[in-house]
Amino acid sequence: MVWVPLRPTRTDRRAPLRAPTHCGTTMSLEWLMGWSWSLDGLRDFIATGIQSFRDCDATALAAVACFLVLFVWYCYHVGREQPRAYATVNALMQSAEANGVQNGYVYCHSPECVRCTHHDGLNQKLYHNLQEYAKRYSWSGMGRIHKGIREQGRYLNSRPSIQKPEVFFLPDLPTTPYFSRDAQKHDVELLERNFQTILCEFETLYKAFSNCSLPQGWKMNSTPSGEWFTFYLVNQGMCVPRNCRRCPRTYRLLGSLRTCIGNNVFGNACISVLSPGTVIAEHYGPTNIRIRCHLGLKTPSNCELVVGGEPQCWAEGRCLLFDDSFLHTAFHEGAPEDGPRVVFMVDLWHPNVAAAERQALDFIFAPGR
């Protein structure tokens, strides 16, 4: 007698394939019919679900487990991302009231601020920001910025003492302490045409000094001697709304400038006042990508600006352009009756920084990034 194994019938072979369908149907019906917000309903639902899973085969359980893992990973990925602080000056003006504002002046509270904090990880942070920008837009035109970030330590340490930007040096830019008026001709002429407008708004602000030592909105800066006050409309790329509302025409004028730096931490606009007998200590600016423009509002005699060892004098209604990454100082040696030296200061782009580079630098050095 020969033993022959029996073949399973077609019904036998199909039976296991119907199990997942039965499992899914059972779970769906139990979900719809047995769900209740009561504790008893929840207990019954959990028990039914466990039993339904027991009835399912390994393939169905593995698929459910994969979906759960993917869902947990998605929640973690979305939750860990932080919003980017990248906005125009007008948008910042609407939201900056909620930020750290003291006496009408925006102070930096972030230990990661590249403008105020120097640390070993700065270059890595800048390179990460550049990579993020290139992924969103393009690497085209980023050669100098990439080179500057990659070799930033060498550039900053090997620069001659006459020019040492403290935060960021962009290589291959023409180097000179002062710039001619033609470097940013449109903006220079626009500022000079509005000289009287800016002067009138300053005089209205300055009347408050007769009532108190430091009126609201003004900041006193540290100096070896004398007094140096500033009234910021834009400070490190952040608008100061309360101050802008007090100088509405001057603030609107900033929006008409073609090369004003308003979207990164190297951009500032303020009224700067030196009292007689004041000396500003020699110092370097943070970067060479900008030109600092001074529009003279009140310029008594015996006042000088010295940049890179070269002295210059201000003139009322005229703009003076210089690179503040050079060692520079200013002083007012006039008599008390001469009154203060007053300039309207605004940071403009260096004329040799290309449009694509400006956009990338705005992204890399956006306030709060």
mmCIF file of C-alpha atoms in Angstrom:
data_model
loop_
_atom_site.group_PDB
_atom_site.id
_atom_site.type_symbol
_atom_site.label_atom_id
_atom_site.label_comp_id
_atom_site.label_asym_id
_atom_site.label_seq_id
_atom_site.Cartn_x
_atom_site.Cartn_y
_atom_site.Cartn_z
ATOM 1 C CA MET A 1 0.000 0.000 0.000
ATOM 2 C CA VAL A 2 1.358 3.370 -1.039
ATOM 3 C CA TRP A 3 0.664 6.530 1.014
ATOM 4 C CA VAL A 4 -0.129 9.595 -1.048
ATOM 5 C CA PRO A 5 -0.440 13.016 0.637
ATOM 6 C CA LEU A 6 -3.769 14.650 0.019
ATOM 7 C CA ARG A 7 -3.822 17.987 -1.775
ATOM 8 C CA PRO A 8 -5.707 20.760 -0.102
ATOM 9 C CA THR A 9 -8.899 21.650 -1.840
ATOM 10 C CA ARG A 10 -9.430 25.074 -3.470
ATOM 11 C CA THR A 11 -11.577 25.943 -0.492
ATOM 12 C CA ASP A 12 -8.700 25.085 1.877
ATOM 13 C CA ARG A 13 -6.224 27.204 -0.056
ATOM 14 C CA ARG A 14 -8.468 30.260 -0.082
ATOM 15 C CA ALA A 15 -9.428 30.070 3.544
ATOM 16 C CA PRO A 16 -6.317 31.773 4.917
ATOM 17 C CA LEU A 17 -6.642 34.606 2.376
ATOM 18 C CA ARG A 18 -10.034 35.570 3.720
ATOM 19 C CA ALA A 19 -8.754 36.039 7.255
ATOM 20 C CA PRO A 20 -7.424 39.621 6.851
ATOM 21 C CA THR A 21 -10.680 40.695 5.214
ATOM 22 C CA HIS A 22 -12.655 39.181 8.064
ATOM 23 C CA CYS A 23 -10.296 40.853 10.533
ATOM 24 C CA GLY A 24 -10.705 44.301 8.952
ATOM 25 C CA THR A 25 -14.482 43.908 8.770
ATOM 26 C CA THR A 26 -14.694 42.854 12.419
ATOM 27 C CA MET A 27 -12.637 45.835 13.557
ATOM 28 C CA SER A 28 -14.674 48.293 11.510
ATOM 29 C CA LEU A 29 -18.004 46.980 12.830
ATOM 30 C CA GLU A 30 -16.801 46.921 16.398
ATOM 31 C CA TRP A 31 -15.508 50.495 16.016
ATOM 32 C CA LEU A 32 -18.850 51.783 14.755
ATOM 33 C CA MET A 33 -21.159 49.770 16.996
ATOM 34 C CA GLY A 34 -19.186 49.376 20.220
ATOM 35 C CA TRP A 35 -17.614 52.791 20.634
ATOM 36 C CA SER A 36 -18.727 54.751 23.679
ATOM 37 C CA TRP A 37 -17.296 57.626 25.657
ATOM 38 C CA SER A 38 -17.997 55.708 28.863
ATOM 39 C CA LEU A 39 -15.271 53.716 30.608
ATOM 40 C CA ASP A 40 -17.181 50.499 29.962
ATOM 41 C CA GLY A 41 -17.385 51.293 26.261
ATOM 42 C CA LEU A 42 -13.693 52.090 26.116
ATOM 43 C CA ARG A 43 -12.851 48.839 27.917
ATOM 44 C CA ASP A 44 -14.982 46.818 25.532
ATOM 45 C CA PHE A 45 -13.449 48.585 22.529
ATOM 46 C CA ILE A 46 -9.894 47.819 23.673
ATOM 47 C CA ALA A 47 -10.724 44.193 24.398
ATOM 48 C CA THR A 48 -12.397 43.777 21.020
ATOM 49 C CA GLY A 49 -9.430 45.384 19.266
ATOM 50 C CA ILE A 50 -6.974 43.050 21.010
ATOM 51 C CA GLN A 51 -9.029 40.038 20.078
ATOM 52 C CA SER A 52 -9.305 41.239 16.492
ATOM 53 C CA PHE A 53 -5.542 41.594 16.260
ATOM 54 C CA ARG A 54 -5.149 38.069 17.618
ATOM 55 C CA ASP A 55 -7.343 36.807 14.820
ATOM 56 C CA CYS A 56 -5.289 38.619 12.152
ATOM 57 C CA ASP A 57 -2.253 37.076 10.485
ATOM 58 C CA ALA A 58 1.326 38.320 10.798
ATOM 59 C CA THR A 59 1.237 40.298 7.539
ATOM 60 C CA ALA A 60 -1.597 42.540 8.729
ATOM 61 C CA LEU A 61 0.081 43.109 12.095
ATOM 62 C CA ALA A 62 3.347 44.047 10.407
ATOM 63 C CA ALA A 63 1.579 46.552 8.139
ATOM 64 C CA VAL A 64 -0.144 48.213 11.113
ATOM 65 C CA ALA A 65 3.165 48.382 12.978
ATOM 66 C CA CYS A 66 4.841 50.056 10.001
ATOM 67 C CA PHE A 67 2.101 52.674 9.799
ATOM 68 C CA LEU A 68 2.470 53.416 13.511
ATOM 69 C CA VAL A 69 6.239 53.828 13.200
ATOM 70 C CA LEU A 70 5.821 56.182 10.228
ATOM 71 C CA PHE A 71 3.229 58.247 12.109
ATOM 72 C CA VAL A 72 5.470 58.623 15.183
ATOM 73 C CA TRP A 73 8.420 59.638 12.965
ATOM 74 C CA TYR A 74 6.288 62.240 11.164
ATOM 75 C CA CYS A 75 5.095 63.783 14.442
ATOM 76 C CA TYR A 76 8.669 63.991 15.715
ATOM 77 C CA HIS A 77 9.962 65.514 12.473
ATOM 78 C CA VAL A 78 7.249 68.193 12.340
ATOM 79 C CA GLY A 79 7.460 68.998 16.033
ATOM 80 C CA ARG A 80 11.205 69.579 16.084
ATOM 81 C CA GLU A 81 11.219 72.170 13.287
ATOM 82 C CA GLN A 82 11.362 75.803 14.408
ATOM 83 C CA PRO A 83 9.862 78.760 12.534
ATOM 84 C CA ARG A 84 12.343 81.011 10.758
ATOM 85 C CA ALA A 85 12.552 84.679 11.657
ATOM 86 C CA TYR A 86 12.873 86.025 8.120
ATOM 87 C CA ALA A 87 10.696 89.028 7.343
ATOM 88 C CA THR A 88 10.787 92.512 5.916
ATOM 89 C CA VAL A 89 11.224 95.587 8.064
ATOM 90 C CA ASN A 90 7.557 96.531 7.578
ATOM 91 C CA ALA A 91 6.442 93.134 8.874
ATOM 92 C CA LEU A 92 8.853 93.356 11.784
ATOM 93 C CA MET A 93 7.434 96.743 12.730
ATOM 94 C CA GLN A 94 4.012 95.169 13.288
ATOM 95 C CA SER A 95 5.352 92.345 15.468
ATOM 96 C CA ALA A 96 8.359 93.808 17.268
ATOM 97 C CA GLU A 97 6.242 95.238 20.093
ATOM 98 C CA ALA A 98 6.064 91.693 21.446
ATOM 99 C CA ASN A 99 9.859 91.341 21.428
ATOM 100 C CA GLY A 100 12.315 92.612 24.032
ATOM 101 C CA VAL A 101 11.862 96.369 23.856
ATOM 102 C CA GLN A 102 13.259 98.530 26.623
ATOM 103 C CA ASN A 103 13.092 102.321 26.545
ATOM 104 C CA GLY A 104 12.087 102.142 22.868
ATOM 105 C CA TYR A 105 15.285 100.256 21.973
ATOM 106 C CA VAL A 106 15.425 96.638 20.847
ATOM 107 C CA TYR A 107 17.910 94.579 22.829
ATOM 108 C CA CYS A 108 19.239 91.177 21.814
ATOM 109 C CA HIS A 109 18.315 88.413 24.268
ATOM 110 C CA SER A 110 19.531 85.459 22.219
ATOM 111 C CA PRO A 111 22.848 83.842 23.185
ATOM 112 C CA GLU A 112 23.043 82.566 19.590
ATOM 113 C CA CYS A 113 22.962 86.020 17.982
ATOM 114 C CA VAL A 114 25.819 86.171 15.455
ATOM 115 C CA ARG A 115 25.904 89.987 15.721
ATOM 116 C CA CYS A 116 26.591 90.053 19.456
ATOM 117 C CA THR A 117 28.091 86.685 20.356
ATOM 118 C CA HIS A 118 31.446 85.315 19.244
ATOM 119 C CA HIS A 119 31.891 81.561 19.653
ATOM 120 C CA ASP A 120 33.721 78.674 18.027
ATOM 121 C CA GLY A 121 30.591 77.322 16.337
ATOM 122 C CA LEU A 122 29.820 80.522 14.426
ATOM 123 C CA ASN A 123 31.335 79.381 11.115
ATOM 124 C CA GLN A 124 29.467 76.062 11.246
ATOM 125 C CA LYS A 125 26.244 77.924 11.907
ATOM 126 C CA LEU A 126 26.816 80.301 8.996
ATOM 127 C CA TYR A 127 27.667 77.400 6.674
ATOM 128 C CA HIS A 128 24.492 75.591 7.715
ATOM 129 C CA ASN A 129 22.470 78.731 6.911
ATOM 130 C CA LEU A 130 24.184 78.992 3.510
ATOM 131 C CA GLN A 131 23.408 75.349 2.707
ATOM 132 C CA GLU A 132 19.778 75.867 3.668
ATOM 133 C CA TYR A 133 19.578 78.927 1.419
ATOM 134 C CA ALA A 134 21.180 77.072 -1.516
ATOM 135 C CA LYS A 135 18.724 74.170 -1.158
ATOM 136 C CA ARG A 136 15.773 76.563 -1.327
ATOM 137 C CA TYR A 137 17.165 78.750 -4.102
ATOM 138 C CA SER A 138 20.520 78.149 -5.806
ATOM 139 C CA TRP A 139 24.278 77.914 -5.352
ATOM 140 C CA SER A 140 24.692 80.266 -8.292
ATOM 141 C CA GLY A 141 26.600 83.410 -7.327
ATOM 142 C CA MET A 142 27.481 82.062 -3.868
ATOM 143 C CA GLY A 143 31.214 81.620 -4.546
ATOM 144 C CA ARG A 144 32.470 84.570 -2.488
ATOM 145 C CA ILE A 145 30.102 83.909 0.400
ATOM 146 C CA HIS A 146 31.068 80.222 0.458
ATOM 147 C CA LYS A 147 34.748 81.149 0.354
ATOM 148 C CA GLY A 148 34.294 83.746 3.073
ATOM 149 C CA ILE A 149 32.501 81.374 5.457
ATOM 150 C CA ARG A 150 34.905 78.502 4.769
ATOM 151 C CA GLU A 151 37.975 80.615 5.552
ATOM 152 C CA GLN A 152 36.448 83.142 7.934
ATOM 153 C CA GLY A 153 38.866 82.433 10.766
ATOM 154 C CA ARG A 154 41.886 83.027 8.542
ATOM 155 C CA TYR A 155 40.430 86.234 7.105
ATOM 156 C CA LEU A 156 39.576 87.746 10.470
ATOM 157 C CA ASN A 157 42.854 86.771 12.134
ATOM 158 C CA SER A 158 45.162 87.741 9.278
ATOM 159 C CA ARG A 159 43.586 91.090 8.411
ATOM 160 C CA PRO A 160 45.777 94.166 8.981
ATOM 161 C CA SER A 161 44.911 95.962 12.193
ATOM 162 C CA ILE A 162 43.489 98.893 10.254
ATOM 163 C CA GLN A 163 40.500 96.762 9.078
ATOM 164 C CA LYS A 164 39.175 93.928 11.245
ATOM 165 C CA PRO A 165 35.435 93.298 10.967
ATOM 166 C CA GLU A 166 34.338 91.525 14.132
ATOM 167 C CA VAL A 167 31.762 89.095 12.702
ATOM 168 C CA PHE A 168 31.891 88.528 8.938
ATOM 169 C CA PHE A 169 34.373 89.397 6.189
ATOM 170 C CA LEU A 170 33.354 89.005 2.533
ATOM 171 C CA PRO A 171 36.522 88.516 0.439
ATOM 172 C CA ASP A 172 37.431 90.311 -2.774
ATOM 173 C CA LEU A 173 35.555 93.539 -2.033
ATOM 174 C CA PRO A 174 37.350 96.820 -2.826
ATOM 175 C CA THR A 175 38.828 98.179 0.376
ATOM 176 C CA THR A 176 38.830 101.883 1.231
ATOM 177 C CA PRO A 177 38.013 103.850 4.410
ATOM 178 C CA TYR A 178 35.791 106.403 2.615
ATOM 179 C CA PHE A 179 33.529 106.164 -0.437
ATOM 180 C CA SER A 180 32.578 108.843 -2.927
ATOM 181 C CA ARG A 181 29.018 110.091 -3.100
ATOM 182 C CA ASP A 182 28.601 108.293 -6.435
ATOM 183 C CA ALA A 183 28.970 104.899 -4.741
ATOM 184 C CA GLN A 184 25.250 105.037 -3.866
ATOM 185 C CA LYS A 185 24.236 108.152 -5.763
ATOM 186 C CA HIS A 186 20.456 107.651 -5.745
ATOM 187 C CA ASP A 187 20.196 107.150 -1.998
ATOM 188 C CA VAL A 188 22.653 109.938 -1.188
ATOM 189 C CA GLU A 189 20.701 112.452 -3.269
ATOM 190 C CA LEU A 190 17.383 111.282 -1.798
ATOM 191 C CA LEU A 191 18.638 111.729 1.763
ATOM 192 C CA GLU A 192 20.064 115.160 1.018
ATOM 193 C CA ARG A 193 16.817 116.325 -0.619
ATOM 194 C CA ASN A 194 14.973 115.351 2.573
ATOM 195 C CA PHE A 195 17.473 117.003 4.908
ATOM 196 C CA GLN A 196 14.944 119.513 6.281
ATOM 197 C CA THR A 197 12.325 116.817 6.884
ATOM 198 C CA ILE A 198 14.694 114.705 8.967
ATOM 199 C CA LEU A 199 16.030 117.764 10.807
ATOM 200 C CA CYS A 200 12.523 118.927 11.792
ATOM 201 C CA GLU A 201 11.616 115.531 13.219
ATOM 202 C CA PHE A 202 14.887 115.431 15.172
ATOM 203 C CA GLU A 203 14.280 118.888 16.659
ATOM 204 C CA THR A 204 10.847 117.790 17.837
ATOM 205 C CA LEU A 205 12.379 114.738 19.507
ATOM 206 C CA TYR A 206 15.241 116.689 21.053
ATOM 207 C CA LYS A 207 12.915 119.066 22.885
ATOM 208 C CA ALA A 208 12.200 116.236 25.338
ATOM 209 C CA PHE A 209 15.761 116.497 26.687
ATOM 210 C CA SER A 210 14.788 119.710 28.482
ATOM 211 C CA ASN A 211 12.378 117.754 30.689
ATOM 212 C CA CYS A 212 14.463 114.682 31.602
ATOM 213 C CA SER A 213 17.992 113.352 31.233
ATOM 214 C CA LEU A 214 17.160 110.438 28.913
ATOM 215 C CA PRO A 215 13.761 110.655 27.190
ATOM 216 C CA GLN A 216 11.917 107.548 26.128
ATOM 217 C CA GLY A 217 13.255 105.987 22.949
ATOM 218 C CA TRP A 218 16.812 107.249 23.342
ATOM 219 C CA LYS A 219 19.800 105.078 24.234
ATOM 220 C CA MET A 220 22.938 106.267 26.000
ATOM 221 C CA ASN A 221 26.140 104.639 24.725
ATOM 222 C CA SER A 222 29.353 104.079 26.639
ATOM 223 C CA THR A 223 32.120 106.602 25.887
ATOM 224 C CA PRO A 224 35.463 107.503 27.530
ATOM 225 C CA SER A 225 34.202 111.058 27.965
ATOM 226 C CA GLY A 226 31.084 113.067 27.234
ATOM 227 C CA GLU A 227 27.666 111.798 26.161
ATOM 228 C CA TRP A 228 26.621 109.903 23.040
ATOM 229 C CA PHE A 229 22.895 109.327 22.439
ATOM 230 C CA THR A 230 21.183 107.331 19.693
ATOM 231 C CA PHE A 231 17.540 107.128 18.620
ATOM 232 C CA TYR A 232 17.035 103.941 16.571
ATOM 233 C CA LEU A 233 14.399 103.440 13.907
ATOM 234 C CA VAL A 234 15.975 100.152 12.803
ATOM 235 C CA ASN A 235 18.383 98.314 15.073
ATOM 236 C CA GLN A 236 20.200 95.204 13.823
ATOM 237 C CA GLY A 237 17.534 94.581 11.213
ATOM 238 C CA MET A 238 14.690 94.984 13.715
ATOM 239 C CA CYS A 239 12.277 97.894 13.470
ATOM 240 C CA VAL A 240 11.551 99.878 16.639
ATOM 241 C CA PRO A 241 7.833 100.644 16.154
ATOM 242 C CA ARG A 242 7.451 103.257 18.899
ATOM 243 C CA ASN A 243 10.362 105.278 17.565
ATOM 244 C CA CYS A 244 9.222 104.955 13.939
ATOM 245 C CA ARG A 245 5.802 106.350 14.857
ATOM 246 C CA ARG A 246 7.524 109.418 16.297
ATOM 247 C CA CYS A 247 9.469 109.978 13.046
ATOM 248 C CA PRO A 248 6.924 108.874 10.417
ATOM 249 C CA ARG A 249 8.338 110.825 7.462
ATOM 250 C CA THR A 250 11.889 109.728 8.149
ATOM 251 C CA TYR A 251 10.742 106.121 8.471
ATOM 252 C CA ARG A 252 8.840 106.294 5.170
ATOM 253 C CA LEU A 253 11.975 107.700 3.575
ATOM 254 C CA LEU A 254 13.849 104.497 4.464
ATOM 255 C CA GLY A 255 11.441 102.566 2.283
ATOM 256 C CA SER A 256 12.402 104.721 -0.708
ATOM 257 C CA LEU A 257 16.120 103.958 -0.426
ATOM 258 C CA ARG A 258 17.313 101.398 -2.962
ATOM 259 C CA THR A 259 20.280 100.045 -1.028
ATOM 260 C CA CYS A 260 19.227 100.340 2.604
ATOM 261 C CA ILE A 261 20.041 97.192 4.629
ATOM 262 C CA GLY A 262 16.822 96.441 6.450
ATOM 263 C CA ASN A 263 16.475 92.651 6.577
ATOM 264 C CA ASN A 264 19.610 91.429 8.331
ATOM 265 C CA VAL A 265 21.456 92.066 11.580
ATOM 266 C CA PHE A 266 23.956 94.409 9.933
ATOM 267 C CA GLY A 267 21.296 97.000 9.057
ATOM 268 C CA ASN A 268 20.680 100.056 11.227
ATOM 269 C CA ALA A 269 19.084 103.485 10.934
ATOM 270 C CA CYS A 270 19.265 106.016 13.756
ATOM 271 C CA ILE A 271 19.838 109.606 14.831
ATOM 272 C CA SER A 272 23.225 109.943 16.513
ATOM 273 C CA VAL A 273 23.964 112.841 18.901
ATOM 274 C CA LEU A 274 27.370 113.777 20.340
ATOM 275 C CA SER A 275 27.466 116.355 23.115
ATOM 276 C CA PRO A 276 30.432 118.774 23.323
ATOM 277 C CA GLY A 277 33.455 117.130 24.921
ATOM 278 C CA THR A 278 32.513 113.620 23.748
ATOM 279 C CA VAL A 279 34.995 111.075 22.380
ATOM 280 C CA ILE A 280 33.916 107.716 20.932
ATOM 281 C CA ALA A 281 36.538 105.035 21.573
ATOM 282 C CA GLU A 282 38.223 103.490 18.526
ATOM 283 C CA HIS A 283 36.417 100.369 17.386
ATOM 284 C CA TYR A 284 35.636 98.145 14.385
ATOM 285 C CA GLY A 285 32.259 97.449 12.814
ATOM 286 C CA PRO A 286 30.953 93.883 12.403
ATOM 287 C CA THR A 287 31.299 93.477 8.615
ATOM 288 C CA ASN A 288 32.623 94.938 5.360
ATOM 289 C CA ILE A 289 29.472 94.244 3.307
ATOM 290 C CA ARG A 290 27.969 97.623 4.158
ATOM 291 C CA ILE A 291 28.669 101.336 3.793
ATOM 292 C CA ARG A 292 27.728 103.520 6.735
ATOM 293 C CA CYS A 293 26.138 106.780 5.606
ATOM 294 C CA HIS A 294 26.054 109.892 7.841
ATOM 295 C CA LEU A 295 23.755 112.745 6.811
ATOM 296 C CA GLY A 296 24.852 115.855 8.702
ATOM 297 C CA LEU A 297 21.962 117.517 10.591
ATOM 298 C CA LYS A 298 23.920 119.751 12.986
ATOM 299 C CA THR A 299 27.675 119.988 12.500
ATOM 300 C CA PRO A 300 29.445 122.574 14.676
ATOM 301 C CA SER A 301 33.170 123.176 14.275
ATOM 302 C CA ASN A 302 35.797 121.051 16.012
ATOM 303 C CA CYS A 303 33.985 117.797 15.187
ATOM 304 C CA GLU A 304 35.735 115.032 13.269
ATOM 305 C CA LEU A 305 35.326 111.455 12.100
ATOM 306 C CA VAL A 306 38.557 109.458 11.717
ATOM 307 C CA VAL A 307 38.410 106.209 9.692
ATOM 308 C CA GLY A 308 41.548 104.189 9.031
ATOM 309 C CA GLY A 309 43.619 107.094 10.269
ATOM 310 C CA GLU A 310 42.060 109.555 7.793
ATOM 311 C CA PRO A 311 40.085 112.488 9.303
ATOM 312 C CA GLN A 312 36.950 113.931 7.725
ATOM 313 C CA CYS A 313 34.445 116.587 8.821
ATOM 314 C CA TRP A 314 30.678 116.457 8.523
ATOM 315 C CA ALA A 315 28.672 119.114 6.708
ATOM 316 C CA GLU A 316 25.017 119.979 7.240
ATOM 317 C CA GLY A 317 22.779 118.578 4.534
ATOM 318 C CA ARG A 318 25.580 116.458 3.054
ATOM 319 C CA CYS A 319 26.238 112.715 3.245
ATOM 320 C CA LEU A 320 29.527 111.177 4.349
ATOM 321 C CA LEU A 321 30.105 107.509 3.346
ATOM 322 C CA PHE A 322 32.630 105.244 5.050
ATOM 323 C CA ASP A 323 33.454 101.603 5.754
ATOM 324 C CA ASP A 324 33.084 101.092 9.493
ATOM 325 C CA SER A 325 34.938 97.752 9.407
ATOM 326 C CA PHE A 326 38.033 99.982 9.476
ATOM 327 C CA LEU A 327 39.242 101.206 12.844
ATOM 328 C CA HIS A 328 37.331 104.427 13.446
ATOM 329 C CA THR A 329 36.514 107.026 16.065
ATOM 330 C CA ALA A 330 34.605 110.303 16.338
ATOM 331 C CA PHE A 331 34.820 113.266 18.660
ATOM 332 C CA HIS A 332 33.276 116.657 19.410
ATOM 333 C CA GLU A 333 35.796 119.092 20.876
ATOM 334 C CA GLY A 334 33.593 122.161 20.607
ATOM 335 C CA ALA A 335 32.438 124.412 23.443
ATOM 336 C CA PRO A 336 29.138 123.794 25.285
ATOM 337 C CA GLU A 337 27.540 126.771 23.512
ATOM 338 C CA ASP A 338 28.253 125.126 20.143
ATOM 339 C CA GLY A 339 25.544 122.552 20.786
ATOM 340 C CA PRO A 340 25.585 118.860 19.829
ATOM 341 C CA ARG A 341 26.834 117.222 16.666
ATOM 342 C CA VAL A 342 23.868 115.395 15.078
ATOM 343 C CA VAL A 343 23.821 113.002 12.109
ATOM 344 C CA PHE A 344 21.232 110.680 10.637
ATOM 345 C CA MET A 345 22.968 107.322 10.209
ATOM 346 C CA VAL A 346 21.809 104.564 7.842
ATOM 347 C CA ASP A 347 23.581 101.413 6.625
ATOM 348 C CA LEU A 348 23.682 100.858 2.849
ATOM 349 C CA TRP A 349 24.934 97.891 0.846
ATOM 350 C CA HIS A 350 28.522 97.964 -0.354
ATOM 351 C CA PRO A 351 28.188 98.704 -4.100
ATOM 352 C CA ASN A 352 30.233 95.615 -5.050
ATOM 353 C CA VAL A 353 27.961 93.138 -3.262
ATOM 354 C CA ALA A 354 25.838 91.570 -6.026
ATOM 355 C CA ALA A 355 22.045 91.264 -5.842
ATOM 356 C CA ALA A 356 22.171 87.462 -5.434
ATOM 357 C CA GLU A 357 24.698 87.856 -2.621
ATOM 358 C CA ARG A 358 22.511 90.439 -0.876
ATOM 359 C CA GLN A 359 19.559 88.080 -0.933
ATOM 360 C CA ALA A 360 21.654 85.237 0.470
ATOM 361 C CA LEU A 361 23.198 87.424 3.193
ATOM 362 C CA ASP A 362 19.730 88.631 4.216
ATOM 363 C CA PHE A 363 18.771 84.967 4.662
ATOM 364 C CA ILE A 364 21.962 83.878 6.442
ATOM 365 C CA PHE A 365 21.994 86.843 8.844
ATOM 366 C CA ALA A 366 18.234 87.295 9.286
ATOM 367 C CA PRO A 367 17.330 88.655 12.767
ATOM 368 C CA GLY A 368 16.884 85.817 15.224
ATOM 369 C CA ARG A 369 18.364 83.161 12.942
#
